[in-house]
Amino acid sequence: MENENAAAPSAAEGDLPSFVPEGQTLLVSCFDAHHTIGGGLFAIGRGTQGAEVVDRVSSSGMVLGDDGLLHRCLWSADGSPAELVTYDTTGVRRYHRLDNVSTPHDLLPVGRNVLVAATMQNEVRCVGPDGEAVWSWHAPGEPDSWHVNSLALYHGQPVVCGFGQYLRRRGWDENGKPASGRVVRLDNGEPVLEGLRAPHNPWHQDGTWLICDSAAGELVEFDDATRRPTQALTLPGWPRGLVVTDRYVFVGLSPHRHAASSVATAAVAVVDRQRWSLAGLLDLTAREVYALALVPDAMAAGVRTGFGTNATRAHEQAQRQLFDQLGVQPRRLWAIGDRLTPHECRARLTLTGPQGTRHEPRDTAHQATEALAPVEGGAVVEAEPKSLITFTCTVRNTGSALLTPAPPYPVRVTHRWYDADGKEVATQPLRSALTRSIPPGDDDRVPMRARVPSEPGRYRLRVTLTQDDGEPFDLQDELSGTDVVVDAVVRDARYVQLRAFGIAPADAAAARTAGPLADDMVRALLHRPTGEPDGLVLGRIEDLGRTAFTTAVAQALDCTDAALDDTVAKLLPEPAQALLTGAEAVALATSRESGAPGAGRGFATVEDGALAAAFARLGTLAGARDAQDALAQAAGASQAGHGAAVAVLTSDAELLGASVALADAHGSGTAPLVLAAPAPDGPALALLRATPQPARSWYDCGTASERDADVSADAFAAALRQALRTAADAPSGPVLLTLSPEAAERPWVPLSALGRQASKRRVPEAAPAPVPVDGPLGEALHEAVARPYPHSVFVTGGRHATGADAAPYRAVPFALGRALAEPGARVLCLLDGAAFAEGLPALAVARRELARVVLVVAEAEEEEGTAAPSARPGGEVPSPVRMAEALGVSARRVSPNALALTLAELADRFGPAVIELLPREVRDA
C-alpha cells in the first residue's frame, strides 16, 4: 500500500482519478445481465480523464495475484461456459474455458491455482494453471441457492460470501432478502461474519473487516474479535467491488432497484476512511460493477494490449474494423423488446432432459386424451417432489419478428404444470431469459428450470414462450409449445447413507423441505417431529461417528462434507438430552451387541408397531410369514454366534401362537431373543406365567409409566443388556424379553443409560463346513462343496435333520435366518420335499432379502418299492423346481453327479436358489 498524506483531495473536489495512488491504475470490471448498455473493463488513474474504456467485454471477478499476474473472469449467462483470462505486463498470458461454470463471480489466487466462485453451480472451484479443476467445494442445495460470490483469505484459509444457507434456488429472494448473509470458511463451513444482507467483497487486516452489505446499500466495518459491526456508511447504490488503501476505500456501485437515491448506471465511489464519508464519485458507461483491482501502470498497459501482442494480427484486424466503427457510443447495446403481435408469437421448442433424453414437439391436438402419455421420442423423467429440474430448451423462431431478451418486453421461456386430471397445478413461477436475440428462422439454446409439484404422482409439464405482460405463445399458436411427462417420486439413492442412522428416505426427503435453510434440514434429521432430540439417530451417530453422519447429509444435499461440518457440529444435541422409546432401546442395544454386519437382526411378520418399526429404522428387520417363522429365523441367525437375533412378536396373538415354537426352541441348541409387547392384562402374559420355564431366561420389564416407581430406565437398560448377553452366551436356549406396549412406544429411556457401543466380538474366519450326512449323497455334497463353497454353512431339515445345525422344524426359515446373519457365507440347506413345501413363504422372503441360501431338495431313502413324493405318477405334488420358479427363484433339477457343477455355477450369485436332486428310480432309468 502507498503512504498518503493529509493534503489529499477533499470530498468537495470529487475528482476520483486524483485519489488513485501515483504509479497505479484502478481497473473496474463491469457486466450486464439485463441486456441494456453492456459491460466492459475500465481504467481510472492519475493520467486519465474520467474512466478510460479498455474494452467492452462483460466481466466479473478480477484480482492481482502475488505472482504479479492479473486474473479476469469473463461473464457468462446460465448455460454458457465462463472464461478465465490471465494477463502479465505484456498482454494475455493464458486463456482457459471453464466448462460447467456459469454466472461466475469472484476469483482468488491461491499459490499457482485460482479459486473461482461458480455461483450457478453453488460451488467454489479450484482451477490449476492448465485450466483443469483441482478440487471443488460444493454448498448444499439447488443451483444458486447460496449465491456464493466473493472470495478472500482469512488467516490463510479461503472464505466465501453467500446470501444464506438456503436449499432452494434464490431462496433469499423467496424469504424477503433477510439478514441471512454470511462469510464462511471453506475448510469446515464455519461462519466468520453473519447477519448481512447480500454480502460481497470481505477484506480483513489487523483485526478489522470491511465488507459491502449490498442489499442494505452499506459499507460496513466489523471488529474481528467481537464479530460485531463498529460503523456503517450508506452509499448511493448497490455496493460491490472493493479496494482498500491506507486512507481510502474504492467501492463499486451499481443501480439499486429499490433505492430512489441510487446511481442510474455503474459508478465508482471513494470513501475517506478517517472521516468515514464519501469523498468522490465517478459514473461509468456500463450497467453494473463487479470487481475493482489496483494494479501497477505496467500491468494496466498489458491489459490494454490484451490479445494484441501479435502486432501483425492486431493491425490486420484493426484495418477490417475501421469499416465497422461508427465513432459514436450507441445508447443501447441490445435490440429493444417491443410488443409482439399475436401473429409474431411463433416458435418451435425442443427439450433435452436432465439425463440427455430428447423430448420432441408433438401435435397438441391430441393432448386432451393423451395428456400424460410419454412424449414421442423421449422418456418419462423422474424427479423428487418439490425439487428443481433443469432442461435445455432449443427455441426456433418461426415468426416474422425478432425475439429478444431485452427490455421493456423481453421474451422468456415459461412453463405450466398439469396433473393427471388435466388440472393446472401451481408451483414456484420460474422464467428463463433467452441468451441472445433470435432472428426469424434462427435457434437459441436456453437453460430452463421448473419446480416439481409437491405431491408425488405423474404430471405434464407444458413449456412455451411468453413476452412480459403478454399471453403465452401456445395460447395463440398451439404448436408454440412442447410437453414432457414427469413422475414425482422420492429417490432413495440420494438418502441411502442416512439409512444407517435410522432415517428412512421418505423422512429424509421430508426433512429437506422442513425449512428454507440447510440448518433446517439438519435440525429436522436430528429431532423428532415433536421437537425432541431423536435418540435413535443420536445413538447411531455415537456408533458411526459425526463425520459419517456429515457425509451422509452431504450426499443427500449433493455437496461437499466441509460445507456442512460446522452446521452439524453446531446443531448436534447433547446425548444427555436424547430419549429412546423402549423399542428403539432394544433395537439399538441389539445392534451394538452384534459382532458382524449381518447380526443384530429382528424378524417380524409386519413392519408397523413400535417394536418392528425400530428394527426397520436401523435396516435390520427381515420379514416372516408368521410368529413361528420369525422364531425359526431368529433361531437360525443365533447359530452364527455373532450376537443376539430377535424374534419380534407384535401382539398377544403372535405371542400365544409362538408358544409351541418357543417350547421347541428351548433346549434345541438355539438361542434367539424373543421380544414381545403383550397387553399387561392380556392372556399371553397369563399363559407365560402359568408355564414352567417358558424360556431359558425371562426378563419382564413391565411398564414405563411414570407412576410406576418399581421400573426405572436404568433397571430396564440393565435388564436389556443382561438379556442380550444371555442370548449370546451358552448354555443355549431362547431368552424372552417382554415390556408393555406403552413402554415400547413412549420415549423414556435416556440414551446414556445404554452405555456406549460394546467392543465387537471376534468373528472367526469361516471354514469349510463338515458334510452332515453319510453315504452317496454325503459324498456328492462333499465333492460339490470342496471348491466353489469354501465358506459354507450346512443346515439339515425335515427327514435329513441331523448334526448340530439340524432344523427338524421349519428348516427353510431357519436356513434363511442363518444366511442373513452371515452375509459373507453361503448357506446350504439339505431338506426333503415336505419341509421344502412348508418353507415356501420363507423362500419368498429370501428372494426379497437376496439371502445367499441354496436349498438342496432330496427325498430320504425309503423302503424298497416306494417312491419319493416328487416322483410319484400323477403329479399330485408339484416339483420343488416348479414351486421355486413360480416365486421367481432360480431352480435346477439335476442328478447327484451334476451337483458339484451346478453349485459351482451358482457360487457367485446373490439371492436364493433351489436344486432338486433326481429320485433314485429316475436316475436309474
C-alpha angles and dihedrals in degrees: 000000000000126000111244127194136214092260091076117129116283127238091255092064093055093186097148098189089060090062092061111099118254114269093019136095128211110224118201121200115205136179139181119220091166100063096239122112100343134234135256145148122295133190125210123184147132091282098048130091102223113317121340116218107231094177140330098239112126110240139175124183119038128168140162112230129215088251091064095253122128116219121202129183117210114221119252130182124232110297097022123098118250122235127223117205122188122198136194127183091281098052138268110004102174138011125192131178109220106212116203091021116109134164087020118193126180136012131209125184113221111181108308092338133080125220114219124198102223097194101182091046090050091231148102112232126200110217121197127217088268092057094249123127113259097183139331139215113213124197119217120259141043126321110303093000094135097030091221107200130144124047131203142156121254115187088336094309122112115242130188134203122233135174092232143312093275124160099204123070110271089357091165089065092051090052097049100261095284125185091273096120118121145169112234136187115246095217096063110356093249112156115234095180127024142169097058132136110228098333123204139174106017112199123188131188136147095354095311131109127201119189140165110241091197105184089048090049092231143127104219131197119207132192107231094212095056098024087222128125116259099185141353133200122205113224129195099254144001105322115218127145121050139198119175127201130173093271108015142044119209111208129187116226129201130183112284108212094205099046120081092200093054125124114262096225137009116308143168121231128194120212124201105227094201096051093030090222141117110274103176146353133204125188122222130205093239138088105241139004119226110167142011127202129184108212137169114269089247090060090048088054090053090051090051089052091050111154091351095094089112100072094194094054092043092052093049092050092046091053092054093046092056089078092052099046116098095183091230126100106234117234091231130024097203136055114265117253102232121180115279125224117236090254090056093054095091129130143140117226129201122186128210108200131225091267094042093265111150120228109194124202114267138197106277093204091087098045095099092067098028100039095137102031116120113271114259111262093014145069136243110274118225119212137159119260112265091012127130116245125193130212134174109234117202108206120199114192105225094168131087100248136073114266107212139174090218124114150279091046107009122183116237139180108251136172147198132207127223128190128220091280092053092252116143113248120210117229135155107309108238126177128187123210122226111253092226143353112289118212118209111288094017131112137226130189111221125185107225131185132200132191111232115229116263099241122074115248144086120305140176116230112205114201123194142136128270132187114219109270089009138101122268112271093237091061088060096036115019092205091061092086142055137205139222128188115230126192110206105212136148110254109220094195093072091056101036095112091054090063089077088063095053095262117130119214092248091053091047091051090050090050090054089065096039090107143340097270135069086237089063093056094047091047091050091050092053097046138056119246087259091060101252120123111270104242095197093054092046090048091054090048087055089052100042101027136249091265092060091049091050089051091051092051090046090054090051090052096037094235139118119275093239091063090064104034095097094040094054093044091050097047100039107114121226110264089233088068094055126097128192128207114240089254092050090049091055093047093047094045091048090052091048093050094050120105103202138039094257097043128093093054128157122215119206141156094231137024098222125082123071097271098050093038092057092056089043090056089057092046091241099111120111124188127245134188096232142341093279091054090047089054092047092049091049089048091053092047091050090059089069089072096219097119140295121336113200131216103204113209110191103189146023090258092056092048091050091046091051095050093095092047088048089056091047091051091050104098094359095115096261129108112197123162109236110207119192139165104201123176109271092235097031129117095253096068091043091054093047092051090050093049116088109235098347087181139003088261132006124200110189106191094182118195137341095216114145087225092060106086093178094072119056131175091249091052091049092049091049091050091047093052091048092049091052093049092047092051090051098047134068140290092069126229137109121293119212123211119181131180133164122268089245091054090049095050106038124078103240109124114092112230088229090061091070095057124221125305113298119240109267119253115247106256110214117231112262116255131192108286119238113251105249100207135061133217130044093326091053091049091051092049093047091052091045095051099042098084115013096040110041090147101050140139124209124216122179124200144172114012090347093060109134139128133036094307096048118139108190090173126048095354097176097055088043090054091044091055091049091050093050091050092052107036091169094060133068114235116213115197119193111198143145129254096264094053089046093052090048090053099051093109089054089049088057089053090049090055091051092047093043088232114184098233128135117200112207107197114200127156114234115248110271135195118294112280097027126103134213115261093247091056099046114119118253096044095247090156117047113233118257089243092059093045091049094047090051086062093048093253121141109251137178134187110210144152120255089255090063095044095096093050092046093050090049090054090052096043098100099038124108119223132037129309135190126217117190114199115216114250118252097254091050090050092049091051 
